[in-house]
Tab-separated table of C-alpha atoms and ligand atoms in Angstrom:
chain	number	residue	atom	x	y	z
R	1	MET	CA	110.603	151.979	75.725
R	2	ASP	CA	110.099	148.196	76.630
R	3	ALA	CA	112.778	145.942	78.490
R	4	THR	CA	112.790	142.307	79.244
R	5	ILE	CA	113.531	141.540	82.628
R	6	ASP	CA	115.891	138.956	83.209
R	7	VAL	CA	114.177	135.581	85.044
R	8	PRO	CA	116.793	133.723	86.643
R	9	GLU	CA	116.357	129.913	87.010
R	10	THR	CA	114.324	128.646	90.295
R	11	THR	CA	115.648	126.256	92.461
R	12	GLU	CA	113.980	122.988	93.551
R	13	ALA	CA	113.679	124.276	97.499
R	14	GLU	CA	112.139	127.986	96.561
R	15	VAL	CA	109.190	126.109	95.283
R	16	GLN	CA	109.036	123.678	97.894
R	17	SER	CA	108.915	126.119	100.460
R	18	PRO	CA	108.123	129.588	98.864
R	19	PHE	CA	107.177	131.374	101.912
R	20	GLY	CA	110.067	130.701	104.589
R	21	ASP	CA	112.844	132.865	105.439
R	22	ASN	CA	114.255	132.891	101.872
R	23	SER	CA	115.363	136.346	101.427
R	24	ASP	CA	116.246	135.400	97.456
R	25	MET	CA	112.914	134.486	97.050
R	26	ALA	CA	111.557	138.132	98.453
R	27	ALA	CA	114.046	139.864	96.385
R	28	ASN	CA	113.097	137.821	92.947
R	29	PRO	CA	109.908	136.146	93.711
R	30	GLN	CA	108.697	136.413	90.030
R	31	PRO	CA	110.254	133.073	88.853
R	32	VAL	CA	108.958	131.167	92.021
R	33	PHE	CA	105.348	132.549	91.363
R	34	LYS	CA	105.751	131.324	87.501
R	35	ALA	CA	106.904	127.892	88.864
R	36	LEU	CA	104.221	127.494	91.323
R	37	ARG	CA	101.210	128.351	88.408
R	38	ASP	CA	102.899	125.938	86.373
R	39	GLY	CA	103.444	123.104	88.839
R	40	SER	CA	101.039	123.351	91.500
R	41	PRO	CA	98.687	126.221	91.096
R	42	VAL	CA	96.450	124.830	93.876
R	43	LEU	CA	99.216	124.088	96.908
R	44	ALA	CA	98.576	122.459	100.430
R	45	LEU	CA	101.570	123.819	101.988
R	46	GLU	CA	101.763	124.072	106.326
R	47	GLY	CA	98.356	123.841	106.659
R	48	SER	CA	97.261	126.240	103.931
R	49	LEU	CA	95.991	126.515	100.616
R	50	VAL	CA	98.232	128.687	98.375
R	51	LEU	CA	96.436	129.913	95.592
R	52	SER	CA	98.918	131.288	92.600
R	53	ARG	CA	96.808	131.773	89.257
R	54	LYS	CA	94.911	135.189	88.773
R	55	ALA	CA	91.622	133.454	87.733
R	56	ASP	CA	91.573	131.420	91.210
R	57	ILE	CA	92.489	134.505	93.234
R	58	ASP	CA	89.814	136.572	91.310
R	59	GLU	CA	87.473	133.988	92.347
R	60	ALA	CA	88.272	133.644	96.022
R	61	LEU	CA	88.681	137.655	96.495
R	62	ARG	CA	84.657	137.539	94.685
R	63	HIS	CA	83.344	135.190	97.318
R	64	PRO	CA	83.906	136.820	101.052
R	65	GLU	CA	80.695	134.721	102.030
R	66	MET	CA	82.818	131.770	101.387
R	67	PHE	CA	86.491	133.055	102.178
R	68	THR	CA	86.575	135.458	104.897
R	69	SER	CA	89.068	137.795	106.002
R	70	ASN	CA	87.570	138.408	109.472
R	71	MET	CA	89.376	137.798	112.621
R	72	SER	CA	90.315	134.156	112.142
R	73	ALA	CA	92.225	134.816	109.073
R	74	VAL	CA	95.164	136.979	110.847
R	75	ASP	CA	95.502	137.926	114.507
R	76	LEU	CA	97.217	141.001	115.328
R	77	LYS	CA	96.257	140.768	119.086
R	78	ASN	CA	93.763	143.527	118.512
R	79	VAL	CA	90.727	143.250	120.522
R	80	ARG	CA	87.852	143.732	118.140
R	81	PRO	CA	88.079	143.271	114.440
R	82	LEU	CA	89.657	145.764	112.480
R	83	ILE	CA	87.565	147.893	110.467
R	84	PRO	CA	86.551	147.430	107.864
R	85	LEU	CA	89.122	144.770	106.892
R	86	GLN	CA	87.966	141.689	109.306
R	87	ILE	CA	84.155	142.814	108.858
R	88	ASP	CA	82.068	140.300	106.515
R	89	PRO	CA	79.149	141.458	104.178
R	90	PRO	CA	76.661	142.798	104.226
R	91	GLU	CA	78.168	144.889	107.487
R	92	HIS	CA	81.447	145.645	105.497
R	93	LYS	CA	79.244	147.832	102.953
R	94	LYS	CA	77.681	150.265	105.865
R	95	TYR	CA	81.491	151.058	106.344
R	96	ARG	CA	83.185	151.659	103.376
R	97	LYS	CA	80.229	154.022	102.665
R	98	LEU	CA	81.234	155.946	105.329
R	99	LEU	CA	84.940	155.614	104.564
R	100	ASP	CA	85.094	155.904	100.617
R	101	PRO	CA	84.449	159.564	100.572
R	102	ILE	CA	86.999	160.605	103.176
R	103	PHE	CA	89.545	158.843	101.001
R	104	ALA	CA	88.464	160.573	97.575
R	105	PRO	CA	90.993	160.780	94.811
R	106	ARG	CA	90.047	164.398	94.545
R	107	LEU	CA	90.468	164.900	98.340
R	108	MET	CA	93.908	163.112	98.317
R	109	THR	CA	95.162	164.861	95.121
R	110	ALA	CA	94.687	168.383	96.630
R	111	MET	CA	97.434	167.481	99.475
R	112	GLU	CA	99.916	167.553	97.028
R	113	ASP	CA	101.424	170.266	97.712
R	114	GLU	CA	101.366	170.136	101.498
R	115	VAL	CA	103.000	166.585	100.742
R	116	ALA	CA	105.435	167.557	98.423
R	117	VAL	CA	106.441	170.054	101.430
R	118	LEU	CA	107.335	166.787	103.591
R	119	VAL	CA	109.279	164.743	101.046
R	120	ASN	CA	111.226	168.081	100.055
R	121	ASP	CA	112.439	168.592	103.480
R	122	LEU	CA	113.445	164.870	103.678
R	123	ILE	CA	115.593	164.975	100.935
R	124	ASP	CA	117.017	168.487	101.687
R	125	ARG	CA	118.351	166.496	104.779
R	126	PHE	CA	120.712	164.190	102.668
R	127	ILE	CA	120.959	165.939	99.190
R	128	ASP	CA	124.566	167.574	99.934
R	129	ARG	CA	125.987	164.154	101.051
R	130	GLY	CA	125.502	162.204	97.960
R	131	GLU	CA	124.905	159.298	99.725
R	132	VAL	CA	121.496	157.730	101.329
R	133	ASP	CA	120.205	154.964	103.466
R	134	PHE	CA	116.883	155.202	101.377
R	135	ALA	CA	115.044	153.190	104.087
R	136	ALA	CA	116.167	154.670	106.991
R	137	GLU	CA	115.964	158.360	105.946
R	138	PHE	CA	113.167	158.398	103.566
R	139	SER	CA	110.870	155.633	102.740
R	140	VAL	CA	110.140	154.869	106.610
R	141	PRO	CA	109.778	158.305	107.820
R	142	TYR	CA	107.576	159.835	105.060
R	143	PRO	CA	104.614	157.759	105.243
R	144	SER	CA	104.321	158.241	108.614
R	145	GLN	CA	104.655	161.772	108.544
R	146	VAL	CA	102.206	161.758	105.541
R	147	PHE	CA	99.818	159.986	108.450
R	148	LEU	CA	100.849	162.368	111.047
R	149	THR	CA	99.602	165.399	109.089
R	150	LEU	CA	96.409	163.626	108.060
R	151	LEU	CA	95.573	163.310	111.543
R	152	GLY	CA	96.675	166.442	112.405
R	153	LEU	CA	99.282	165.358	114.889
R	154	PRO	CA	102.318	166.914	115.208
R	155	LEU	CA	105.562	165.631	113.209
R	156	GLU	CA	107.349	165.208	116.520
R	157	GLU	CA	105.118	161.708	117.022
R	158	LEU	CA	106.775	160.275	114.281
R	159	ASP	CA	109.171	158.069	116.798
R	160	ARG	CA	106.386	156.984	118.717
R	161	PHE	CA	103.991	156.118	115.731
R	162	LEU	CA	106.977	154.023	114.053
R	163	ALA	CA	107.212	152.411	117.537
R	164	MET	CA	103.453	151.452	117.613
R	165	LYS	CA	103.403	150.255	113.996
R	166	ASP	CA	106.721	148.150	114.426
R	167	GLY	CA	105.288	146.722	117.773
R	168	ILE	CA	102.299	145.132	115.871
R	169	ILE	CA	103.870	144.401	112.521
R	170	ARG	CA	107.352	143.125	113.155
R	171	PRO	CA	107.143	142.178	117.164
R	172	ASP	CA	110.216	139.823	116.623
R	173	HIS	CA	112.393	142.216	115.121
R	174	VAL	CA	111.609	144.528	118.083
R	175	THR	CA	112.063	141.860	120.801
R	176	GLY	CA	114.611	139.559	119.330
R	177	SER	CA	112.328	136.645	119.704
R	178	PRO	CA	110.857	134.807	117.169
R	179	TYR	CA	107.039	135.829	115.508
R	180	GLY	CA	104.559	134.169	117.875
R	181	SER	CA	106.839	133.119	120.801
R	182	ALA	CA	105.507	134.375	124.013
R	183	LYS	CA	108.230	137.193	124.546
R	184	ALA	CA	107.009	138.715	120.888
R	185	ASP	CA	103.281	138.376	121.734
R	186	ALA	CA	103.774	139.947	125.153
R	187	HIS	CA	105.117	143.082	123.295
R	188	GLN	CA	102.382	143.023	120.727
R	189	GLN	CA	99.753	142.685	123.034
R	190	LYS	CA	101.386	145.743	125.122
R	191	VAL	CA	101.722	147.709	121.835
R	192	ALA	CA	97.997	146.874	120.787
R	193	ASP	CA	96.675	148.427	124.063
R	194	SER	CA	98.858	151.412	123.886
R	195	ILE	CA	97.542	152.192	120.464
R	196	TYR	CA	94.047	152.025	121.737
R	197	ALA	CA	95.004	154.503	124.637
R	198	TYR	CA	96.837	156.984	122.312
R	199	PHE	CA	93.926	157.222	119.835
R	200	ASN	CA	91.379	157.383	122.728
R	201	GLN	CA	93.345	160.583	123.927
R	202	VAL	CA	93.518	162.026	120.544
R	203	LEU	CA	89.495	161.428	119.736
R	204	ASP	CA	89.006	163.201	123.475
R	205	GLU	CA	90.523	165.963	122.112
R	206	ARG	CA	89.050	165.787	118.750
R	207	GLU	CA	85.453	165.751	120.475
R	208	ALA	CA	86.401	168.596	122.645
R	209	ALA	CA	87.862	170.748	119.801
R	210	PRO	CA	87.002	169.477	116.204
R	211	ARG	CA	89.417	170.514	113.371
R	212	ALA	CA	89.737	169.824	109.655
R	213	ASP	CA	91.418	166.643	110.069
R	214	LEU	CA	90.951	163.164	109.661
R	215	VAL	CA	89.987	162.219	113.242
R	216	SER	CA	87.404	165.117	112.987
R	217	ARG	CA	86.168	163.499	109.871
R	218	PHE	CA	85.595	160.457	111.179
R	219	LEU	CA	83.666	161.696	114.211
R	220	GLU	CA	81.530	163.860	111.830
R	221	ALA	CA	80.963	161.299	109.100
R	222	GLU	CA	77.294	160.401	108.555
R	223	VAL	CA	75.465	158.131	105.697
R	224	ASP	CA	71.954	156.905	106.036
R	225	GLY	CA	71.520	158.103	109.656
R	226	HIS	CA	74.418	156.017	110.661
R	227	LYS	CA	77.784	157.511	112.346
R	228	LEU	CA	80.966	155.670	113.757
R	229	THR	CA	80.968	155.206	117.273
R	230	ARG	CA	84.100	155.517	119.254
R	231	GLU	CA	85.164	152.005	119.417
R	232	ASP	CA	84.358	152.094	115.182
R	233	ILE	CA	86.996	154.782	114.958
R	234	LEU	CA	89.598	153.304	117.421
R	235	ASP	CA	89.079	149.780	115.396
R	236	ILE	CA	89.685	151.959	111.846
R	237	CYS	CA	92.732	153.790	113.295
R	238	PHE	CA	94.485	150.753	114.468
R	239	LEU	CA	94.228	149.521	111.007
R	240	PHE	CA	95.406	152.359	109.514
R	241	LEU	CA	98.574	151.879	111.249
R	242	ILE	CA	99.095	148.238	110.005
R	243	ALA	CA	97.522	148.765	106.460
R	244	GLY	CA	98.737	152.707	105.590
R	245	LEU	CA	102.612	153.031	106.858
R	246	ASP	CA	104.415	150.024	105.950
R	247	THR	CA	102.667	149.253	102.500
R	248	VAL	CA	103.726	152.853	101.245
R	249	THR	CA	107.397	152.084	102.777
R	250	ALA	CA	107.647	148.785	101.086
R	251	THR	CA	106.032	149.873	97.798
R	252	LEU	CA	108.636	152.959	97.996
R	253	ASP	CA	111.423	150.198	98.600
R	254	CYS	CA	110.737	148.037	95.757
R	255	MET	CA	109.954	150.905	93.219
R	256	PHE	CA	113.379	152.497	93.846
R	257	GLY	CA	114.842	149.172	94.551
R	258	PHE	CA	114.116	148.169	91.197
R	259	LEU	CA	114.954	151.549	89.213
R	260	SER	CA	118.289	151.736	90.858
R	261	GLN	CA	119.088	148.217	89.107
R	262	HIS	CA	117.570	149.155	85.928
R	263	PRO	CA	119.304	152.345	84.737
R	264	GLU	CA	116.904	152.857	81.474
R	265	HIS	CA	113.633	152.618	83.374
R	266	ARG	CA	115.045	155.476	85.979
R	267	GLN	CA	116.120	157.688	82.676
R	268	GLN	CA	112.885	157.734	81.593
R	269	LEU	CA	111.495	158.892	84.461
R	270	ALA	CA	114.152	161.116	85.373
R	271	ASP	CA	113.553	162.793	81.267
R	272	ASP	CA	110.035	162.369	81.166
R	273	PRO	CA	107.779	162.995	84.363
R	274	SER	CA	104.838	162.358	82.607
R	275	LEU	CA	105.468	158.721	82.793
R	276	ILE	CA	104.985	158.678	86.807
R	277	PRO	CA	101.326	157.696	87.133
R	278	SER	CA	101.826	154.928	84.506
R	279	ALA	CA	105.287	153.588	86.040
R	280	ILE	CA	103.496	153.742	89.605
R	281	GLU	CA	101.024	151.057	88.359
R	282	GLU	CA	103.305	148.595	86.356
R	283	LEU	CA	106.079	148.708	88.960
R	284	LEU	CA	103.094	147.984	91.440
R	285	ARG	CA	102.264	145.011	89.135
R	286	TRP	CA	105.752	143.706	88.722
R	287	GLU	CA	107.123	143.887	92.215
R	288	THR	CA	103.809	143.660	93.992
R	289	PRO	CA	104.989	144.903	97.485
R	290	VAL	CA	101.957	143.146	99.498
R	291	GLN	CA	102.615	139.919	98.182
R	292	MET	CA	99.848	137.966	99.404
R	293	VAL	CA	96.704	137.969	101.647
R	294	ALA	CA	94.978	135.576	103.675
R	295	ARG	CA	91.312	134.095	104.145
R	296	ALA	CA	89.666	131.508	105.897
R	297	SER	CA	87.230	129.289	104.944
R	298	LEU	CA	83.851	129.864	106.296
R	299	GLU	CA	82.508	126.200	104.958
R	300	ASP	CA	83.812	122.637	103.944
R	301	THR	CA	83.784	123.098	100.046
R	302	THR	CA	85.736	122.292	97.144
R	303	PHE	CA	87.686	124.944	95.358
R	304	ALA	CA	89.839	124.560	92.030
R	305	GLY	CA	89.004	120.802	92.555
R	306	CYS	CA	90.801	120.711	96.048
R	307	PRO	CA	88.817	119.874	99.251
R	308	VAL	CA	88.572	122.772	101.477
R	309	HIS	CA	87.715	122.304	105.177
R	310	LYS	CA	85.904	125.100	107.473
R	311	GLY	CA	88.503	126.907	109.147
R	312	ASP	CA	91.407	126.521	106.849
R	313	SER	CA	93.623	128.991	106.024
R	314	ILE	CA	93.939	130.301	101.940
R	315	VAL	CA	97.168	132.332	100.890
R	316	LEU	CA	96.435	134.455	97.660
R	317	ILE	CA	99.588	135.016	96.016
R	318	LEU	CA	98.407	138.555	94.553
R	319	GLY	CA	101.843	139.021	92.747
R	320	SER	CA	101.416	135.695	91.128
R	321	ALA	CA	98.524	137.063	89.707
R	322	ASN	CA	99.836	139.704	88.820
R	323	THR	CA	102.692	138.061	86.954
R	324	ASP	CA	100.206	135.711	85.273
R	325	GLU	CA	100.776	135.228	81.709
R	326	ALA	CA	97.425	133.794	80.752
R	327	GLU	CA	95.975	136.796	81.905
R	328	VAL	CA	98.445	139.452	81.060
R	329	GLU	CA	99.915	140.628	78.037
R	330	ASP	CA	103.867	140.411	77.918
R	331	ALA	CA	103.600	139.654	81.850
R	332	ASP	CA	107.346	139.413	82.329
R	333	GLN	CA	108.358	142.802	80.873
R	334	VAL	CA	108.203	146.081	82.537
R	335	ARG	CA	106.759	148.792	80.202
R	336	PHE	CA	105.928	152.060	81.418
R	337	ASP	CA	103.646	152.781	78.334
R	338	ARG	CA	101.388	150.028	79.272
R	339	GLU	CA	97.826	151.314	78.389
R	340	VAL	CA	95.711	148.534	80.236
R	341	ASN	CA	97.171	147.460	83.490
R	342	ARG	CA	94.398	145.700	85.776
R	343	HIS	CA	96.812	144.470	88.514
R	344	ILE	CA	95.476	143.694	91.781
R	345	ALA	CA	98.564	145.109	94.136
R	346	PHE	CA	95.443	146.844	96.062
R	347	GLY	CA	93.509	143.548	96.471
R	348	GLY	CA	90.027	142.849	94.802
R	349	GLY	CA	86.379	142.420	95.547
R	350	ILE	CA	85.172	144.140	98.936
R	351	HIS	CA	88.187	144.639	100.652
R	352	ARG	CA	89.881	145.818	97.673
R	353	CYS	CA	92.309	148.756	99.312
R	354	LEU	CA	90.593	151.995	100.874
R	355	GLY	CA	93.595	153.643	100.674
R	356	SER	CA	94.611	153.319	97.132
R	357	HIS	CA	94.052	156.876	96.379
R	358	LEU	CA	96.158	158.353	99.021
R	359	ALA	CA	98.791	155.902	98.495
R	360	ARG	CA	99.053	156.732	94.519
R	361	MET	CA	99.173	160.375	95.719
R	362	GLU	CA	102.187	159.761	98.276
R	363	LEU	CA	103.843	157.515	95.520
R	364	ARG	CA	103.315	160.324	92.905
R	365	VAL	CA	104.524	162.874	94.798
R	366	ALA	CA	107.670	161.362	96.138
R	367	LEU	CA	108.603	159.881	92.440
R	368	ARG	CA	108.127	163.172	90.887
R	369	GLU	CA	109.861	165.726	93.505
R	370	TRP	CA	113.011	162.795	93.884
R	371	HIS	CA	113.413	162.480	90.303
R	372	ARG	CA	113.410	166.394	89.612
R	373	ARG	CA	116.211	166.849	92.048
R	374	ILE	CA	118.026	163.360	91.995
R	375	PRO	CA	118.003	161.680	88.659
R	376	GLU	CA	121.002	159.549	89.015
R	377	TYR	CA	121.175	156.943	91.880
R	378	SER	CA	122.370	153.692	92.433
R	379	ILE	CA	122.876	150.950	95.209
R	380	GLU	CA	126.152	151.577	96.817
R	381	PRO	CA	128.587	149.183	95.473
R	382	GLY	CA	128.939	145.722	96.470
R	383	HIS	CA	125.897	145.911	98.284
R	384	THR	CA	122.978	143.392	97.970
R	385	LEU	CA	119.693	144.335	99.001
R	386	VAL	CA	117.645	142.249	101.129
R	387	TYR	CA	113.903	142.201	100.901
R	388	THR	CA	111.984	140.845	104.152
R	389	PRO	CA	109.186	138.402	102.492
R	390	SER	CA	105.355	138.760	102.646
R	391	ILE	CA	105.234	142.921	102.444
R	392	ARG	CA	108.423	143.508	100.823
R	393	SER	CA	110.323	145.877	102.608
R	394	ILE	CA	113.803	146.889	102.260
R	395	ASP	CA	115.368	147.647	105.998
R	396	HIS	CA	119.137	148.494	104.818
R	397	PHE	CA	119.012	150.512	101.463
R	398	PRO	CA	122.354	152.437	100.856
R	399	MET	CA	122.223	154.497	97.785
R	400	ARG	CA	124.631	156.358	96.146
R	401	PHE	CA	123.381	159.734	93.963
R	402	THR	CA	123.972	163.045	91.779
R	403	ALA	CA	121.497	165.361	92.492
R	404	ARG	CA	120.815	167.805	89.524
R	405	GLU	CA	122.176	171.070	89.730
R	406	GLN	CA	119.507	173.638	90.995
J	501	HEM	C1	100.981	151.038	98.062
J	501	HEM	C2	100.670	150.975	99.059
J	501	HEM	C3	99.103	150.185	99.850
J	501	HEM	C4	99.337	148.658	99.110
J	501	HEM	C5	100.299	148.015	98.321
J	501	HEM	C6	98.324	148.257	100.115
J	501	HEM	C7	97.667	147.202	99.724
J	501	HEM	C8	96.851	146.367	100.435
J	501	HEM	C9	95.898	145.090	100.159
J	501	HEM	C10	96.429	144.185	99.320
J	501	HEM	C11	94.383	145.259	100.259
J	501	HEM	C12	93.754	143.975	100.724
J	501	HEM	C13	93.760	143.533	101.795
J	501	HEM	C14	92.829	141.922	102.009
J	501	HEM	O1	92.218	141.673	100.973
J	501	HEM	O2	93.005	141.107	102.771
J	501	HEM	C15	94.513	146.317	101.259
J	501	HEM	C16	93.462	146.953	101.924
J	501	HEM	C17	93.538	147.850	102.908
J	501	HEM	N1	94.201	148.659	102.928
J	501	HEM	FE1	96.104	149.312	101.385
J	501	HEM	N2	97.685	149.020	100.542
J	501	HEM	C18	98.207	150.382	100.657
J	501	HEM	C19	98.136	151.574	100.967
J	501	HEM	C20	97.354	151.773	102.081
J	501	HEM	C21	96.796	153.545	102.777
J	501	HEM	C22	98.106	154.305	102.774
J	501	HEM	C23	95.835	152.778	103.480
J	501	HEM	C24	95.406	153.790	104.336
J	501	HEM	C25	93.966	154.174	104.331
J	501	HEM	C26	95.629	151.473	103.500
J	501	HEM	C27	94.477	151.248	103.939
J	501	HEM	C28	93.342	149.744	103.683
J	501	HEM	C29	92.302	149.356	104.141
J	501	HEM	C30	91.753	150.268	105.211
J	501	HEM	C31	92.057	148.178	103.869
J	501	HEM	C32	91.229	147.144	104.028
J	501	HEM	C33	90.011	147.781	103.140
J	501	HEM	C34	88.719	147.100	103.432
J	501	HEM	O3	88.799	145.912	104.018
J	501	HEM	O4	87.719	147.487	103.077
J	501	HEM	N3	96.298	151.014	102.074
J	501	HEM	N4	95.649	147.339	101.168
């Protein structure tokens, strides 16, 4: 059942600049993380302090009063803080108390049948071809379709949804100008404004005629006499577009990227679907699709022996924490029978992912239905997968497959 993964040598350049436009590093980050942990576990790089040891990363995540994720940590052209990610304690707790029950595991599991229909409809479109662009035809549309379903919006809104999230997350791709350039910034700003306008209209409709959907639940939710205001709900919806779509796409890309290159692992899932939940945890750990999260220091302090100034940015490499041999047994082995798996692919501390149960359900249904119908698949011969940095998605993923006879 176990298989050791080949860990190639890391080049000096990769260790020096692990976050540049380095597609080898994005495709195969684990050796770079190891080199960082061994050589520079607290690295000052381009104005940021980069942490790669699990113990240090856990420590930083546990101290939001020192290291904030508020608007000073990441600028996405939102006009107010994204809720709850950019809210500091103690206010943050009030929002999680309201939102956690809406994303409880029981409610997410109850959606499995409806979500399985979406997965099977997508697979129906290409199953007779024996080949597919996994990204364009599966991993990109699927999470947005689940979200539209949750929000009670028609699936025909898919293209508009994809344009809104891409306009915020990758304005450089959309405009062809570098991230942070005037053109990309202006596009990001225009899309941000349109997101507020779009959800304002949805809220008007749900206020007039509530339904059994997420937006209506936000409108009704009340804890300790506290209700969400319209602005609160807009800020939550804005964050969901950013946090809940690309993350699942990237996770599917990483998982199927791994499985299509490791036939023994793929076969295990095709032969025994009961392994899927533990395979999801193990691939989240090994691949860590959201490689890093950002914080900003709220005070002058020292951390792991290094001076940190108020306002400094801190990068926490979750992928490195998840493969840190000091904390994880057999850290460089991908084992679907791992009994203890305390990965932090969903982050840690107060900002740990609100959507983890939704994400796990989406992944579970996708892996189950896919392997039930398509047990054998591999990357198109001669093609090399190119991963995007930071959130490790694969824009072009040509795959060949053999469907199971029904
Ligand atoms: C496999 C898919 C996903 C991964 C890997 C992932 C990963 C993460 C990570 C690493 C964080 C922590 C960010 C930080 O500390 O700066 C986070 C937070 C968050 N995620 Fe996810 N996420 C996923 C899916 C989702 C989905 C589907 C939703 C939709 C509801 C979602 C909503 C959120 C929210 C709202 C937060 C902020 C929580 C807070 O600040 O209290 N995520 N996620």
